[in-house]
Short mmCIF file of C-alpha atoms in Angstrom, two decimals:
data_model
loop_
_atom_site.label_atom_id
_atom_site.label_comp_id
_atom_site.label_asym_id
_atom_site.label_seq_id
_atom_site.Cartn_x
_atom_site.Cartn_y
_atom_site.Cartn_z
CA MET A 1 68.27 12.78 11.87
CA ARG A 2 65.85 14.82 9.65
CA ALA A 3 66.69 12.84 6.98
CA CYS A 4 65.88 9.63 9.09
CA VAL A 5 62.71 10.84 9.98
CA LEU A 6 62.00 11.46 6.23
CA SER A 7 62.77 8.15 5.22
CA LEU A 8 60.60 6.72 7.91
CA ALA A 9 57.87 8.75 6.90
CA LEU A 10 58.24 7.89 3.19
CA LEU A 11 58.29 4.20 4.25
CA THR A 12 55.12 4.50 6.27
CA LEU A 13 53.27 6.21 3.42
CA VAL A 14 54.34 3.50 0.72
CA GLY A 15 53.32 0.78 3.15
CA CYS A 16 50.15 2.26 3.90
CA SER A 17 49.58 2.57 -0.22
CA LYS A 18 50.43 -1.12 -0.94
CA GLN A 19 47.73 -2.05 2.02
CA SER A 20 45.26 0.38 0.33
CA GLU A 21 45.88 -1.13 -2.79
CA GLU A 22 45.50 -4.62 -1.50
CA THR A 23 42.16 -3.87 0.11
CA ALA A 24 40.85 -2.28 -3.24
CA LEU A 25 41.78 -5.39 -5.12
CA LEU A 26 40.61 -7.61 -2.73
CA ALA A 27 37.02 -6.26 -2.74
CA GLU A 28 37.02 -6.03 -6.62
CA VAL A 29 37.82 -9.87 -6.51
CA LYS A 30 34.91 -10.51 -4.06
CA ARG A 31 32.86 -8.41 -6.17
CA ARG A 32 33.95 -10.12 -9.55
CA LEU A 33 33.60 -13.76 -7.96
CA SER A 34 29.93 -12.93 -6.82
CA GLU A 35 29.18 -11.76 -10.30
CA ARG A 36 30.92 -14.95 -11.76
CA ASP A 37 28.80 -17.22 -9.54
CA ALA A 38 25.61 -15.55 -10.37
CA ARG A 39 26.02 -16.23 -14.21
CA LEU A 40 26.55 -19.80 -13.68
CA THR A 41 23.24 -21.08 -11.94
CA SER A 42 23.48 -24.72 -12.71
CA TYR A 43 25.80 -27.23 -14.83
CA ARG A 44 26.18 -30.89 -15.43
CA LEU A 45 29.20 -32.87 -15.73
CA GLU A 46 30.53 -36.43 -16.82
CA GLY A 47 33.81 -37.72 -16.73
CA SER A 48 36.25 -39.57 -14.79
CA ILE A 49 38.79 -39.58 -11.79
CA ARG A 50 41.99 -41.59 -11.70
CA GLU A 51 44.87 -41.84 -9.27
CA GLU A 52 48.36 -42.91 -10.47
CA GLY A 53 48.56 -46.71 -10.96
CA SER A 54 44.93 -47.19 -10.79
CA GLU A 55 41.63 -47.96 -13.10
CA PRO A 56 39.71 -44.53 -13.74
CA VAL A 57 36.44 -44.38 -12.07
CA ALA A 58 33.57 -42.68 -13.80
CA ILE A 59 31.78 -39.74 -12.36
CA THR A 60 28.63 -37.67 -12.97
CA PHE A 61 27.47 -34.56 -11.21
CA ALA A 62 24.53 -31.99 -11.37
CA TYR A 63 24.42 -28.67 -9.55
CA ARG A 64 21.72 -26.10 -9.56
CA ALA A 65 21.77 -22.78 -7.45
CA PRO A 66 21.37 -22.03 -4.77
CA GLN A 67 22.23 -25.68 -3.14
CA LYS A 68 21.04 -28.58 -5.29
CA MET A 69 23.69 -31.20 -6.01
CA ARG A 70 23.99 -34.87 -7.05
CA GLY A 71 27.17 -36.94 -8.01
CA SER A 72 27.46 -40.33 -8.66
CA LEU A 73 30.77 -42.79 -8.68
CA GLY A 74 30.75 -45.30 -11.17
CA ALA A 75 32.06 -49.03 -10.67
CA PRO A 76 33.37 -50.85 -8.20
CA ILE A 77 31.96 -48.01 -5.87
CA SER A 78 28.48 -47.49 -7.34
CA ARG A 79 27.43 -44.74 -5.19
CA THR A 80 25.32 -41.70 -5.67
CA PHE A 81 24.84 -38.81 -3.44
CA SER A 82 21.94 -36.22 -3.53
CA TRP A 83 21.44 -32.84 -1.65
CA ASP A 84 17.93 -31.59 -2.53
CA GLY A 85 18.30 -28.52 -0.37
CA GLU A 86 17.08 -30.06 2.93
CA ARG A 87 18.04 -33.77 2.69
CA LEU A 88 21.10 -35.67 2.08
CA PHE A 89 20.40 -39.14 0.00
CA GLU A 90 22.79 -41.87 -0.52
CA LEU A 91 22.01 -44.89 -3.20
CA SER A 92 24.20 -47.73 -2.74
CA ASP A 93 23.72 -49.84 -5.94
CA THR A 94 26.36 -52.60 -4.45
CA GLU A 95 24.10 -52.60 -1.23
CA LYS A 96 20.93 -52.23 -2.91
CA ARG A 97 20.03 -49.52 -0.29
CA LEU A 98 18.81 -46.07 -0.06
CA THR A 99 19.28 -43.96 2.82
CA THR A 100 17.45 -40.27 3.81
CA PHE A 101 19.43 -38.27 6.10
CA GLN A 102 17.36 -35.48 7.70
CA ASN A 103 19.19 -32.40 8.38
CA GLU A 104 20.38 -31.11 12.01
CA LEU A 105 23.29 -29.20 10.91
CA THR A 106 23.98 -25.50 11.31
CA PRO A 107 24.15 -23.21 8.18
CA GLU A 108 27.85 -23.31 8.77
CA GLN A 109 28.29 -27.09 9.31
CA ARG A 110 26.10 -27.87 6.47
CA ALA A 111 28.54 -25.69 4.15
CA GLY A 112 31.57 -27.62 5.16
CA PHE A 113 29.76 -31.08 5.17
CA LEU A 114 28.51 -30.39 1.57
CA THR A 115 31.81 -29.28 0.27
CA GLU A 116 33.30 -32.46 1.67
CA THR A 117 30.96 -34.89 0.59
CA PHE A 118 30.60 -33.31 -2.86
CA SER A 119 34.22 -32.72 -3.73
CA PRO A 120 35.07 -35.99 -5.09
CA PHE A 121 32.53 -35.45 -8.00
CA THR A 122 33.23 -31.78 -9.28
CA PRO A 123 36.83 -30.47 -9.72
CA GLU A 124 37.73 -27.02 -8.46
CA GLY A 125 37.05 -24.16 -10.55
CA PHE A 126 33.11 -24.37 -10.93
CA ARG A 127 32.12 -22.81 -7.71
CA PRO A 128 34.02 -19.86 -6.09
CA PRO A 129 36.33 -21.14 -3.19
CA LEU A 130 35.59 -20.95 0.09
CA LEU A 131 37.60 -17.89 1.26
CA PRO A 132 38.38 -17.36 5.10
CA SER A 133 38.27 -13.72 6.36
CA ASP A 134 42.22 -13.66 6.65
CA LEU A 135 42.82 -13.65 2.85
CA HIS A 136 45.70 -11.72 0.74
CA VAL A 137 45.75 -10.87 -2.77
CA LYS A 138 48.39 -9.75 -5.17
CA LYS A 139 48.58 -9.47 -9.13
CA SER A 140 50.37 -12.49 -10.52
CA SER A 141 50.74 -14.22 -14.04
CA ASN A 142 50.36 -18.08 -15.16
CA ALA A 143 51.13 -20.15 -18.08
CA ARG A 144 47.51 -19.98 -19.27
CA ALA A 145 46.93 -16.11 -18.43
CA PRO A 146 49.36 -13.40 -18.59
CA GLU A 147 47.32 -11.62 -16.13
CA ALA A 148 46.11 -13.36 -12.76
CA VAL A 149 45.67 -12.76 -9.07
CA GLU A 150 46.80 -15.21 -6.66
CA LEU A 151 44.41 -15.66 -3.35
CA THR A 152 46.40 -16.99 -0.34
CA ALA A 153 44.97 -17.42 3.21
CA LYS A 154 46.38 -19.59 6.22
CA VAL A 155 43.91 -22.29 7.78
CA ASN A 156 43.75 -25.07 9.89
CA GLU A 157 42.93 -28.47 8.41
CA PRO A 158 42.15 -31.89 10.30
CA GLY A 159 45.27 -33.66 10.86
CA ALA A 160 47.53 -31.20 9.05
CA GLY A 161 47.56 -28.21 11.31
CA SER A 162 48.24 -24.76 9.93
CA VAL A 163 48.32 -24.70 6.07
CA GLU A 164 48.65 -21.96 3.23
CA LEU A 165 46.03 -22.02 0.73
CA ALA A 166 46.84 -20.54 -2.55
CA TYR A 167 44.68 -19.80 -5.44
CA THR A 168 45.67 -18.45 -8.89
CA LEU A 169 42.64 -17.15 -10.96
CA ARG A 170 42.71 -15.39 -14.08
CA TRP A 171 42.23 -11.68 -14.36
CA PRO A 172 39.59 -10.00 -14.81
CA SER A 173 37.21 -13.30 -15.31
CA LEU A 174 38.51 -14.84 -12.24
CA ASP A 175 38.56 -18.16 -14.07
CA PHE A 176 40.19 -20.84 -12.05
CA LEU A 177 43.76 -21.74 -12.91
CA GLY A 178 45.23 -23.66 -10.14
CA LYS A 179 45.70 -24.20 -6.30
CA GLN A 180 48.54 -25.00 -3.81
CA THR A 181 48.35 -26.25 -0.47
CA ARG A 182 51.53 -25.58 1.33
CA LEU A 183 51.79 -27.66 4.54
CA GLY A 184 54.25 -26.92 7.61
CA ASP A 185 56.75 -29.46 6.73
CA GLY A 186 57.08 -28.17 3.34
CA THR A 187 55.08 -30.31 1.35
CA ILE A 188 53.37 -28.85 -1.67
CA VAL A 189 50.21 -30.23 -3.15
CA GLU A 190 49.03 -28.89 -6.27
CA VAL A 191 46.04 -28.92 -8.46
CA ARG A 192 46.81 -27.77 -12.22
CA VAL A 193 44.12 -26.81 -15.14
CA GLU A 194 45.42 -28.68 -18.18
CA GLU A 195 42.21 -28.05 -20.57
CA GLU A 196 39.56 -25.65 -20.19
CA HIS A 197 35.86 -25.32 -21.52
CA CYS A 198 34.94 -21.85 -22.33
CA GLU A 199 31.69 -20.35 -23.17
CA LYS A 200 31.29 -16.43 -24.52
CA ALA A 201 27.67 -16.05 -23.67
CA ILE A 202 28.46 -15.99 -19.78
CA GLU A 203 31.99 -14.85 -20.27
CA LEU A 204 33.58 -17.80 -18.41
CA CYS A 205 35.91 -20.79 -18.74
CA VAL A 206 35.77 -23.70 -16.42
CA PRO A 207 38.32 -26.60 -16.02
CA GLN A 208 37.89 -29.59 -18.42
CA LYS A 209 41.07 -31.60 -17.47
CA LEU A 210 42.95 -31.08 -14.21
CA THR A 211 46.14 -32.70 -12.52
CA ARG A 212 47.18 -33.36 -9.28
CA TRP A 213 50.64 -33.08 -7.87
CA ASN A 214 52.57 -33.94 -4.52
CA ASN A 215 55.95 -31.99 -4.66
CA GLY A 216 56.22 -32.04 -8.37
CA ALA A 217 55.14 -35.60 -8.67
CA ARG A 218 51.86 -36.11 -10.47
CA PHE A 219 49.53 -38.65 -8.73
CA GLY A 220 46.05 -38.09 -10.26
CA GLU A 221 43.82 -36.31 -12.84
CA THR A 222 40.24 -35.59 -13.51
CA THR A 223 39.06 -35.48 -17.07
CA LEU A 224 35.56 -34.26 -17.91
CA SER A 225 33.91 -35.64 -21.33
CA THR A 226 31.10 -33.52 -21.08
CA VAL A 227 30.56 -30.02 -19.26
CA GLU A 228 27.27 -28.43 -19.76
CA LEU A 229 26.74 -24.85 -18.46
CA ASN A 230 23.32 -23.74 -17.24
CA PRO A 231 21.23 -26.52 -18.33
CA THR A 232 17.58 -26.95 -17.03
CA LEU A 233 17.66 -29.37 -14.01
CA PRO A 234 14.21 -30.19 -12.63
CA ASN A 235 13.65 -30.44 -8.74
CA ASP A 236 13.49 -34.27 -9.14
CA THR A 237 16.88 -34.54 -10.40
CA PHE A 238 17.96 -34.21 -6.68
CA THR A 239 15.50 -36.43 -4.90
CA LEU A 240 16.38 -39.93 -5.04
CA VAL A 241 13.93 -42.98 -5.35
CA ALA A 242 14.80 -46.45 -4.26
CA PRO A 243 14.70 -49.04 -7.22
CA GLU A 244 12.47 -51.91 -7.11
CA GLY A 245 14.03 -54.48 -4.75
CA TYR A 246 16.37 -52.10 -2.46
CA THR A 247 15.94 -51.28 1.00
CA VAL A 248 15.00 -47.98 2.64
CA GLN A 249 16.36 -46.47 5.79
CA THR A 250 16.34 -42.89 7.71
CA LYS A 251 18.85 -41.39 9.80
CA THR A 252 19.90 -38.17 11.12
CA LEU A 253 22.44 -35.67 9.94
CA THR A 254 24.30 -34.35 12.92
CA ASN A 255 27.62 -32.81 13.55
CA ALA A 256 29.01 -36.02 14.95
CA ALA A 257 27.65 -38.51 12.46
CA GLY A 258 24.80 -39.71 10.67
CA LYS A 259 22.64 -41.52 13.36
#
């Protein structure tokens, strides 16, 4: 009986020790992500996105902290979205129309909306991932990094229900190396970093080529021909003006839809 009690106590101590180690590692990861984000105050990208069996679509993207973004899709879509910190602009070259959306979203709604709107233009790995509160971390490894960490969390996504997200980041610089979305039916959607752009001056690397996979089958890629880190981007970069001959309209950005 005494041996059983001692074994149970030892298991409890080991469990508490592992939990304490994870808590400390998670705090260190969050601290380093914040420091990394502070070093990358702006960037400008040019490249293309392609789905298997389709022609590539040109993309450009510009970002300036804390929250200014501008992204364009080339032909046949020919559309530009920009957020100047207060308003959303949508410029459609095919329809020759500029729409300005006045913001009525809460800060939480706005963060999700901007992530969804601009995710087609910028690949994973430039900004820190949006991390939910119920987050777990463990040491890992990767083909591009012998030392890495894996962040996992369960979230609810519209149309997919509960899914598990898993980010792999290089340690200790926390450069993005990959992401898995694990669905309840066993499907695994994955983003892999194939090539990187690194700058010693700010001690970080960002993706230059990523591929997208579904259960091991490749279905798309993003390739960047230009990566500029911390360029000077003036305010008017993010305020769109209608070219001559374009119609102009104003709508309201709400939680339901633009009205």
